[in-house]
Coordinates of C-alpha atoms in Angstrom, one line a residue:
D1 CA 18.6 39.2 166.3
G2 CA 19.0 40.2 162.7
V3 CA 21.0 37.9 160.4
F4 CA 23.7 39.6 158.1
F5 CA 25.1 38.1 155.1
S6 CA 28.6 39.2 153.2
K7 CA 29.6 38.7 149.8
P8 CA 33.1 39.8 148.4
L9 CA 33.1 42.4 145.9
D10 CA 36.0 42.9 143.6
I11 CA 36.8 46.7 142.9
S12 CA 39.3 47.9 140.5
I13 CA 41.1 51.1 141.4
Y14 CA 43.1 52.7 138.6
V15 CA 45.6 55.1 139.6
I16 CA 46.1 57.8 137.0
D17 CA 49.8 58.7 136.4
T18 CA 50.9 62.2 136.5
N19 CA 53.9 63.7 135.0
N20 CA 55.9 64.3 138.2
E21 CA 59.3 62.6 137.2
V22 CA 62.2 64.5 135.7
P23 CA 64.1 62.7 132.9
V24 CA 67.5 61.3 133.6
I25 CA 70.2 61.7 131.0
D26 CA 73.1 59.3 130.6
F27 CA 75.7 61.0 128.3
P28 CA 79.3 61.5 128.8
N29 CA 81.0 64.7 129.2
E30 CA 83.0 64.5 126.3
V31 CA 82.4 62.9 122.8
H32 CA 84.6 62.5 120.0
V33 CA 84.4 62.7 116.3
K34 CA 86.9 62.9 113.5
E35 CA 87.4 66.2 111.7
K36 CA 85.9 66.5 108.4
S37 CA 83.5 63.6 108.9
L38 CA 80.7 63.2 106.6
I39 CA 77.3 64.8 107.0
D40 CA 74.9 62.7 109.0
T41 CA 77.8 61.0 110.7
V42 CA 76.6 59.6 114.1
I43 CA 78.6 60.9 116.9
K44 CA 76.7 59.5 120.1
K45 CA 73.1 58.3 121.0
I46 CA 71.7 60.2 123.9
V47 CA 70.3 57.7 126.5
T48 CA 67.4 58.9 128.6
S49 CA 65.1 57.4 131.3
D50 CA 61.9 58.9 133.1
L51 CA 60.4 57.1 136.0
D52 CA 56.8 58.1 135.2
R53 CA 54.7 55.2 134.5
D54 CA 52.8 56.2 131.5
E55 CA 53.3 57.6 128.0
P56 CA 54.0 60.3 127.0
F57 CA 55.1 61.1 130.4
R58 CA 57.9 58.9 130.0
T59 CA 58.8 59.8 126.5
V60 CA 61.9 62.1 126.4
N61 CA 62.9 64.3 123.4
C62 CA 66.3 66.1 123.5
N63 CA 67.5 69.1 121.5
F64 CA 70.2 71.8 121.8
A65 CA 69.4 74.4 124.4
S66 CA 68.7 77.9 123.0
D67 CA 71.7 79.2 125.0
T68 CA 74.2 76.7 123.7
D69 CA 77.3 77.8 121.7
P70 CA 75.9 78.9 118.3
D71 CA 78.6 76.8 116.7
C72 CA 77.2 73.7 118.2
Q73 CA 73.8 74.2 116.2
I74 CA 75.8 75.3 113.1
E75 CA 78.0 72.2 112.8
F76 CA 75.9 69.5 114.7
Y77 CA 72.4 68.5 115.0
I78 CA 70.3 66.0 117.3
D79 CA 68.0 63.7 115.5
T80 CA 65.6 61.5 117.6
N81 CA 68.0 61.9 120.4
V82 CA 71.1 60.9 118.3
L83 CA 74.0 63.7 118.0
K84 CA 75.0 63.7 114.4
V85 CA 77.4 66.0 112.0
K86 CA 75.6 68.7 110.4
R87 CA 78.4 70.2 108.1
N88 CA 81.8 68.6 107.5
K89 CA 83.9 71.0 105.5
T90 CA 84.1 73.4 108.3
L91 CA 85.1 70.7 110.9
D92 CA 88.8 71.4 110.6
R93 CA 90.7 71.1 113.8
D94 CA 93.9 72.1 112.2
K95 CA 92.5 75.4 110.9
G96 CA 89.5 76.0 113.1
R97 CA 88.0 75.0 116.4
K98 CA 89.2 71.9 118.1
T99 CA 86.6 71.5 120.8
Y100 CA 82.9 72.7 120.9
P101 CA 81.3 73.2 124.3
C102 CA 77.6 72.5 123.9
L103 CA 74.3 72.3 125.9
F104 CA 71.2 70.2 125.3
E105 CA 68.1 70.0 127.1
C106 CA 65.7 66.9 127.3
L107 CA 61.9 67.3 127.8
D108 CA 59.2 64.7 128.6
N109 CA 55.5 64.7 127.7
P110 CA 56.5 66.3 124.5
L111 CA 52.7 67.2 123.6
N112 CA 51.9 68.3 127.2
V113 CA 49.3 65.8 127.4
R114 CA 46.5 66.6 130.0
S115 CA 48.1 69.7 130.6
Q116 CA 50.6 68.0 132.8
G117 CA 53.4 70.1 132.0
Q118 CA 56.8 69.1 130.9
N119 CA 59.8 68.2 133.1
K120 CA 63.3 69.2 131.8
A121 CA 66.8 68.1 132.2
N122 CA 70.0 69.8 130.9
K123 CA 73.3 68.4 129.9
S124 CA 76.6 70.3 129.3
F125 CA 79.3 68.4 127.3
T126 CA 82.3 69.0 124.8
I127 CA 82.4 67.7 121.4
I128 CA 86.1 67.0 120.3
L129 CA 87.3 67.0 117.1
D130 CA 89.8 64.1 116.6
D131 CA 92.7 64.6 114.3
I132 CA 92.9 63.0 110.8
N133 CA 96.5 62.9 109.1
D134 CA 95.6 65.3 106.4
H135 CA 98.8 67.6 106.3
A136 CA 102.2 66.9 105.4
P137 CA 105.1 68.8 107.4
V138 CA 106.2 72.1 106.3
L139 CA 109.9 73.5 106.7
M140 CA 109.8 76.7 108.7
T141 CA 113.5 77.4 108.9
K142 CA 114.7 79.1 105.6
D143 CA 118.3 80.1 106.5
L144 CA 121.1 78.6 108.7
Q145 CA 124.4 80.3 109.4
C146 CA 127.6 79.3 111.1
S147 CA 131.5 79.9 110.6
E148 CA 134.0 77.8 109.1
N149 CA 135.7 77.6 112.4
L150 CA 132.9 75.3 113.8
N151 CA 134.6 72.2 114.9
K152 CA 133.4 68.6 114.7
D153 CA 130.2 67.8 116.7
G154 CA 129.4 71.5 116.6
E155 CA 125.8 72.7 116.0
V156 CA 125.1 74.8 112.9
G157 CA 122.9 77.7 113.6
E158 CA 120.0 77.5 116.0
G159 CA 118.4 74.3 114.8
I160 CA 115.8 73.3 111.9
I161 CA 112.1 73.7 112.6
G162 CA 109.3 72.0 110.9
E163 CA 105.7 72.5 111.4
D164 CA 102.8 69.9 111.0
I165 CA 99.4 71.3 112.1
D166 CA 98.0 67.8 112.7
D167 CA 97.9 66.3 116.2
G168 CA 99.7 63.6 118.1
D169 CA 101.8 61.2 115.9
N170 CA 100.3 62.8 113.0
A171 CA 102.5 65.9 114.1
K172 CA 105.6 64.2 114.8
I173 CA 108.3 65.0 112.2
D174 CA 111.3 63.0 111.0
F175 CA 114.1 64.8 109.2
S176 CA 117.0 63.7 107.0
V177 CA 119.5 65.4 104.9
L178 CA 119.4 64.4 101.2
S179 CA 122.3 67.0 99.9
I180 CA 124.1 70.1 100.9
V181 CA 125.3 71.6 97.5
D182 CA 127.8 74.5 97.0
K183 CA 125.6 77.0 95.0
E184 CA 128.8 78.1 93.1
T185 CA 131.0 75.0 92.8
K186 CA 128.0 72.5 93.0
N187 CA 130.2 70.4 95.4
D188 CA 128.0 68.2 97.7
I189 CA 129.2 68.1 101.2
Q190 CA 126.4 66.1 102.7
E191 CA 128.5 63.9 104.4
S192 CA 130.0 66.5 106.6
F193 CA 126.8 66.9 108.4
N194 CA 124.4 64.9 110.4
I195 CA 121.0 65.5 111.8
S196 CA 120.5 65.2 115.5
K197 CA 117.3 65.0 117.4
I198 CA 117.4 66.1 121.2
D199 CA 114.4 65.0 123.1
S200 CA 114.5 67.8 125.6
D201 CA 113.8 70.4 122.7
Y202 CA 112.3 68.4 119.9
V203 CA 108.8 69.4 120.8
L204 CA 108.3 73.1 120.9
N205 CA 104.7 73.0 120.8
D206 CA 101.8 70.9 119.5
T207 CA 102.8 71.8 115.7
L208 CA 106.5 72.8 115.8
K209 CA 109.2 70.2 115.9
K210 CA 112.9 70.9 116.1
V211 CA 116.1 69.1 115.1
H212 CA 119.8 70.1 114.9
L213 CA 122.2 70.1 112.1
I214 CA 125.6 68.9 113.5
A215 CA 128.9 69.1 111.8
F216 CA 130.4 65.6 111.3
E217 CA 133.9 67.0 110.7
D218 CA 135.6 70.5 111.3
L219 CA 134.3 73.0 108.6
K220 CA 137.7 74.8 108.1
G221 CA 137.8 75.7 104.3
K222 CA 134.1 74.7 103.6
Y223 CA 133.0 78.5 103.6
G224 CA 130.3 79.3 101.0
T225 CA 126.5 79.2 100.3
Y226 CA 124.9 76.0 100.2
E227 CA 121.6 74.7 99.3
V228 CA 120.4 72.2 101.9
T229 CA 117.7 69.6 100.6
L230 CA 115.9 67.7 103.2
H231 CA 113.6 64.9 103.4
M232 CA 110.5 65.3 105.8
H233 CA 107.7 63.0 106.8
D234 CA 105.4 62.7 109.8
E235 CA 104.7 59.7 111.9
G236 CA 101.0 59.3 111.0
D237 CA 98.9 56.7 109.5
P238 CA 99.0 57.0 106.5
M239 CA 102.3 58.7 106.5
Q240 CA 102.3 62.2 105.0
T241 CA 105.5 63.3 103.2
T242 CA 106.6 66.7 102.2
D243 CA 106.5 67.1 98.4
P244 CA 108.6 68.4 96.9
D245 CA 111.6 67.9 99.4
P246 CA 112.2 71.2 100.9
T247 CA 115.3 73.4 100.9
L248 CA 117.0 75.9 102.9
T249 CA 119.9 78.1 102.7
L250 CA 123.3 77.3 104.7
T251 CA 125.9 80.1 104.7
I252 CA 129.1 79.1 106.1
E253 CA 130.9 82.4 107.0
K254 CA 134.7 82.9 106.3
W255 CA 136.8 82.9 109.4
N256 CA 139.9 85.1 109.4
Y257 CA 142.7 82.8 110.4
Q258 CA 145.6 85.2 109.5
T259 CA 146.0 88.8 108.9
P260 CA 146.4 90.2 105.4
S261 CA 150.0 91.1 104.2
I262 CA 150.8 94.0 101.9
I263 CA 153.2 93.2 99.1
F264 CA 153.0 96.8 97.9
P265 CA 153.6 99.5 98.9
E266 CA 156.5 99.1 101.1
N267 CA 156.2 100.6 104.7
D268 CA 157.9 104.3 105.2
Q269 CA 158.7 104.7 101.6
T270 CA 158.6 107.8 99.5
Y271 CA 157.4 107.8 95.9
I272 CA 158.0 110.7 93.6
V273 CA 155.4 111.3 91.1
L274 CA 154.9 113.7 88.3
S275 CA 152.9 117.0 89.1
D276 CA 151.0 116.3 85.9
Q277 CA 148.6 113.3 86.3
Q278 CA 145.6 111.9 84.4
T279 CA 142.4 110.9 86.5
G280 CA 141.5 107.3 86.0
Q281 CA 145.1 106.3 85.3
P282 CA 148.1 105.0 87.5
L283 CA 150.4 107.6 88.9
A284 CA 153.1 108.5 86.6
L285 CA 156.5 108.4 88.5
F286 CA 158.9 111.3 88.5
N287 CA 161.8 110.9 86.0
N288 CA 163.6 112.6 83.3
T289 CA 164.0 110.1 80.8
G290 CA 160.5 110.4 78.9
T291 CA 159.7 106.9 79.8
S292 CA 156.1 105.9 80.9
N293 CA 157.0 104.5 84.3
T294 CA 154.0 104.4 86.7
L295 CA 153.5 103.7 90.3
P296 CA 152.9 99.9 90.8
D297 CA 149.6 98.7 91.6
F298 CA 148.8 98.1 95.4
S299 CA 148.8 94.4 95.9
A300 CA 148.4 91.9 99.0
T301 CA 147.8 88.5 100.1
D302 CA 144.9 87.3 102.3
G303 CA 147.6 85.4 104.4
E304 CA 145.9 82.2 103.7
T305 CA 145.9 81.6 100.0
K306 CA 148.4 82.3 97.3
D307 CA 145.9 83.6 94.8
C308 CA 143.4 85.7 97.1
S309 CA 140.7 82.9 96.4
K310 CA 139.4 83.4 100.0
W311 CA 139.4 87.0 100.7
D312 CA 139.3 89.8 98.2
V313 CA 141.7 92.2 99.9
K314 CA 140.7 95.8 99.3
F315 CA 142.8 99.0 100.0
S316 CA 141.8 102.2 101.5
Y317 CA 143.7 105.2 102.7
T318 CA 143.8 108.1 105.1
Q319 CA 145.6 111.3 104.6
T320 CA 147.4 112.5 107.5
N321 CA 148.5 116.1 106.3
Y322 CA 147.0 118.5 103.8
E323 CA 143.8 117.0 104.8
D324 CA 141.7 119.5 102.8
D325 CA 143.4 118.5 99.6
K326 CA 141.1 115.7 98.5
I327 CA 143.2 114.6 95.5
F328 CA 143.4 110.7 95.8
V329 CA 141.3 107.9 95.1
I330 CA 141.7 104.3 95.0
D331 CA 140.5 102.0 92.3
H332 CA 139.7 98.2 93.2
I333 CA 140.7 96.7 89.9
Q334 CA 140.9 93.0 90.8
P335 CA 141.1 90.7 93.8
C336 CA 143.7 91.9 96.2
V337 CA 145.0 94.6 93.8
S338 CA 144.1 98.3 93.7
Q339 CA 145.4 101.4 92.0
L340 CA 146.3 104.7 93.5
Q341 CA 145.0 107.5 91.3
V342 CA 144.3 111.2 91.5
S343 CA 140.7 112.4 91.8
K344 CA 138.8 115.0 89.8
N345 CA 139.9 117.6 92.4
F346 CA 143.5 117.3 91.5
N347 CA 145.2 120.5 90.5
S348 CA 148.8 120.2 89.5
D349 CA 149.7 123.8 90.3
L350 CA 148.6 123.5 93.9
V351 CA 150.4 120.0 94.7
R352 CA 153.6 120.9 93.3
S353 CA 156.5 120.0 95.7
K354 CA 154.3 118.9 98.2
K355 CA 154.8 115.7 100.3
Y356 CA 151.5 114.0 101.1
K357 CA 151.5 111.4 103.9
L358 CA 149.2 108.5 103.6
T359 CA 148.4 105.6 105.7
I360 CA 147.4 102.7 103.1
T361 CA 145.1 100.1 104.7
A362 CA 144.5 96.5 103.3
S363 CA 141.5 94.8 104.9
V364 CA 139.8 91.4 104.1
K365 CA 136.5 92.7 105.5
D366 CA 134.8 95.5 107.4
G367 CA 133.9 95.8 111.0
A368 CA 135.6 94.3 114.1
E369 CA 137.1 90.7 114.2
Q370 CA 135.6 88.4 116.4
E371 CA 137.1 86.7 119.4
G372 CA 139.9 84.5 118.4
E373 CA 140.1 85.8 114.6
A374 CA 143.3 87.4 113.3
G375 CA 143.1 91.0 112.6
Y376 CA 141.0 92.0 109.5
S377 CA 143.5 94.9 108.4
T378 CA 147.1 95.8 108.1
S379 CA 148.6 99.1 107.2
A380 CA 151.7 100.8 105.4
N381 CA 152.8 104.5 105.6
I382 CA 153.9 106.0 102.5
S383 CA 154.6 109.5 101.2
I384 CA 153.7 111.0 97.7
V385 CA 155.6 114.0 96.3
F386 CA 154.7 115.8 93.1
L387 CA 157.5 117.3 91.2
N388 CA 158.0 118.5 87.7
N389 CA 159.7 116.1 85.2
D390 CA 162.4 118.7 84.8
A391 CA 163.2 119.4 88.3
Q392 CA 166.8 119.0 89.3
P393 CA 168.5 119.0 92.8
I394 CA 170.8 121.9 93.5
F395 CA 173.8 122.6 95.9
Q396 CA 173.5 125.7 98.3
N397 CA 177.3 126.0 98.1
S398 CA 179.3 125.7 94.7
D399 CA 182.6 124.7 96.1
W400 CA 183.9 121.8 98.3
S401 CA 187.5 121.0 99.2
V402 CA 188.7 117.7 100.4
S403 CA 192.1 116.2 101.4
F404 CA 193.5 112.7 100.7
V405 CA 196.7 111.0 101.4
E406 CA 198.8 110.3 98.4
F407 CA 199.5 107.0 97.0
N408 CA 196.7 105.1 99.1
T409 CA 193.7 103.6 97.6
T410 CA 192.5 101.8 100.9
Q411 CA 191.7 105.2 102.7
P412 CA 188.0 105.8 103.7
A413 CA 185.7 107.6 101.2
K414 CA 185.0 111.3 102.2
P415 CA 181.4 111.9 102.9
L416 CA 179.9 114.6 100.8
E417 CA 179.5 117.6 102.9
E418 CA 177.5 119.6 100.5
Q419 CA 174.1 117.6 100.0
A420 CA 172.2 118.7 97.2
E421 CA 168.3 119.2 97.5
Y422 CA 165.2 119.9 95.4
E423 CA 163.9 123.3 95.6
N424 CA 160.8 123.7 98.1
T425 CA 161.3 120.0 99.5
K426 CA 162.6 118.9 102.7
G427 CA 164.4 115.8 102.1
G428 CA 163.3 112.3 101.3
L429 CA 163.7 112.5 97.4
P430 CA 165.9 110.6 95.3
I431 CA 169.2 112.3 94.3
Y432 CA 171.8 110.8 92.1
Y433 CA 175.4 111.9 92.2
H434 CA 177.9 111.6 89.2
F435 CA 181.5 112.3 88.7
Y436 CA 182.3 114.7 86.1
S437 CA 185.4 116.2 84.4
E438 CA 186.5 117.2 81.0
N439 CA 189.6 115.3 81.7
Q440 CA 188.5 111.8 81.3
T441 CA 191.7 110.3 82.8
L442 CA 190.5 111.4 86.3
S443 CA 187.7 109.1 86.2
K444 CA 190.3 106.3 86.8
Y445 CA 191.3 107.9 90.1
F446 CA 188.1 108.9 91.7
E447 CA 184.7 107.4 92.2
V448 CA 181.5 109.1 93.5
D449 CA 178.7 107.0 95.2
E450 CA 175.6 107.5 93.1
T451 CA 173.2 107.7 96.1
S452 CA 175.3 109.3 98.9
G453 CA 177.7 111.3 96.8
D454 CA 180.7 110.0 98.9
L455 CA 184.0 110.4 97.3
S456 CA 186.6 107.6 97.2
V457 CA 190.3 107.5 95.6
I458 CA 190.6 104.4 93.3
G459 CA 193.9 105.0 91.7
N460 CA 197.4 106.0 93.0
L461 CA 198.1 109.7 92.7
T462 CA 201.2 111.4 94.2
Y463 CA 201.8 114.4 96.0
D464 CA 204.9 115.3 93.7
Y465 CA 202.8 115.8 90.6
D466 CA 199.0 116.0 91.7
Q467 CA 199.0 118.4 94.8
D468 CA 195.8 119.9 93.8
I469 CA 193.1 118.4 91.5
S470 CA 189.6 119.9 90.5
F471 CA 186.5 118.2 89.0
H472 CA 182.8 118.3 89.5
I473 CA 180.2 116.2 91.2
V474 CA 176.9 116.7 89.4
A475 CA 173.5 116.1 91.2
S476 CA 170.7 114.8 89.0
N477 CA 167.2 113.5 89.3
D478 CA 168.3 110.1 87.6
S479 CA 171.1 108.1 86.5
Q480 CA 172.1 110.3 83.8
V481 CA 174.7 113.2 84.1
R482 CA 172.7 116.5 83.0
M483 CA 173.9 120.0 83.3
L484 CA 170.5 121.7 83.1
D485 CA 171.0 123.9 86.0
P486 CA 174.7 125.3 86.8
R487 CA 173.6 125.1 90.7
S488 CA 173.5 121.2 90.2
S489 CA 177.2 121.2 89.9
L490 CA 179.7 121.1 92.8
N491 CA 183.2 122.1 92.2
V492 CA 185.4 119.9 94.0
T493 CA 189.3 120.5 95.0
V494 CA 191.2 117.5 96.1
N495 CA 194.3 118.3 98.1
F496 CA 196.9 115.6 98.4
L497 CA 199.0 115.2 101.4
P498 CA 202.4 113.7 101.3
R499 CA 203.5 110.7 103.4
N500 CA 207.0 109.2 104.2
R501 CA 206.6 106.4 101.7
R502 CA 210.4 106.6 100.4
A503 CA 213.9 105.4 102.1
P504 CA 216.5 108.0 101.3
Q505 CA 218.7 107.2 98.2
W506 CA 222.5 108.5 97.8
K507 CA 223.2 110.5 94.8
S508 CA 226.2 108.4 93.9
T509 CA 227.7 105.1 94.8
K510 CA 231.1 106.5 95.7
F511 CA 232.1 110.0 97.0
F512 CA 235.9 111.2 97.1
G513 CA 237.8 113.6 99.2
A514 CA 241.4 114.5 100.3
V515 CA 243.0 115.0 104.0
M516 CA 245.6 117.6 103.6
P517 CA 248.6 117.7 106.2
T518 CA 247.5 121.3 107.1
F519 CA 244.0 120.2 108.1
V520 CA 242.9 120.7 111.5
T521 CA 239.7 119.8 113.4
G522 CA 236.7 121.0 111.5
N523 CA 238.2 121.1 107.8
L524 CA 235.8 119.7 105.2
I525 CA 237.0 116.5 103.5
V526 CA 234.2 115.3 101.4
T527 CA 230.5 116.0 100.7
A528 CA 228.1 113.1 100.6
Q529 CA 224.7 113.8 98.9
A530 CA 221.4 111.9 99.0

């Protein structure tokens, strides 16, 4: 048999690595960086691994993918697998983007050694800009309105809104009131208000915050326009304070507690004016004395103050007849005082003896009152009559007879049955009646009522001597007796009626007669006279 010999032989077998493993990326889905960070600020290192054994198959390089959001490559870059800031000025979350969705890819075997190819892994993630407190709050509310009838604890307007475009605590705003100054009187009523924060509506959104201005007491009498100065700061670190202190306008509207009252003119009154009037002047009243009496200015009170310091009551009018005659205007000359004047359309020839009916309205403000308010307006009806200055009332009949009982000063006055009137008018005008006689003694026995014309006996006259007495009643346009027109004089005849006011009187204290023997029944003895 043959003999075999064996000897161990060490053989080294080298397994050549191939690039057959895909890189593994260890990177979060979200990374954070502060807005406006400096260029080259490191955001996050990209950690990778590759199970291939040899280099460069296990070497992994990462860069933004070609189809990533373009802004990612504009604002950021990857340097040796480290994500960094590329530009800082545009990284402003308050005015620009707050997040950037990005995509990067990682390749092994960077140089494609031995033509082994490259394995690729992708990673989607989001870069979130964290806020820095770089903005102070801004007051968004410019105006607030309420009424003076707002009671204690009532809310003024719809709230005060501020904006801080930062985020989180940096955007929380604290409000306080520094002053509330009346723009006219300069009075500060800051102590009448308070700021209230209501959790349920404080946060309107990420940037807008709201608080409420609350009345600390009833606001009656505090109407006016105020400048409200606020202090505002956020709750960031470091804190940002609004500078200068912002202001808004607070308007406290007047509330009408009482209806205005007209002082003049009086309701249902007739005012007689001259047919010759001047525009821009008060109406000249009708008279025959040559004086310059004018219609008083219209005046009113606002119902709440004696000097019209709250409401400036203004007058207007409506004309209820002769509507086509646009002859009146009202000139507002001072608070609560106006003047009735004639317009440029006034024509004295067309208005003579006409009686214009006007409704005069005094108003504290236009529009309709709110629920609970007193009426804004009150009215008075007046009439305006235009007459010539020399116009006189006349009687239709020239004679009037009347009877009185003699020797009686207590008997009722006799109503004047023959009333005088102005021509072309239908009553309502002032007429003055006067007693007139050339026998001045008669004025001691008779009296004529100046306004009604009623005739009274004021002295004792007797039937024996004064059976018929005559005199005149004169109608005039003023308190003076004038005989400008004979028709203004009424001839009055007074007939006195006798009355049984005396006891019989004997004509002598003694009467004598004789009885003769021859007398028979029926013979006259004596005659007694009374």
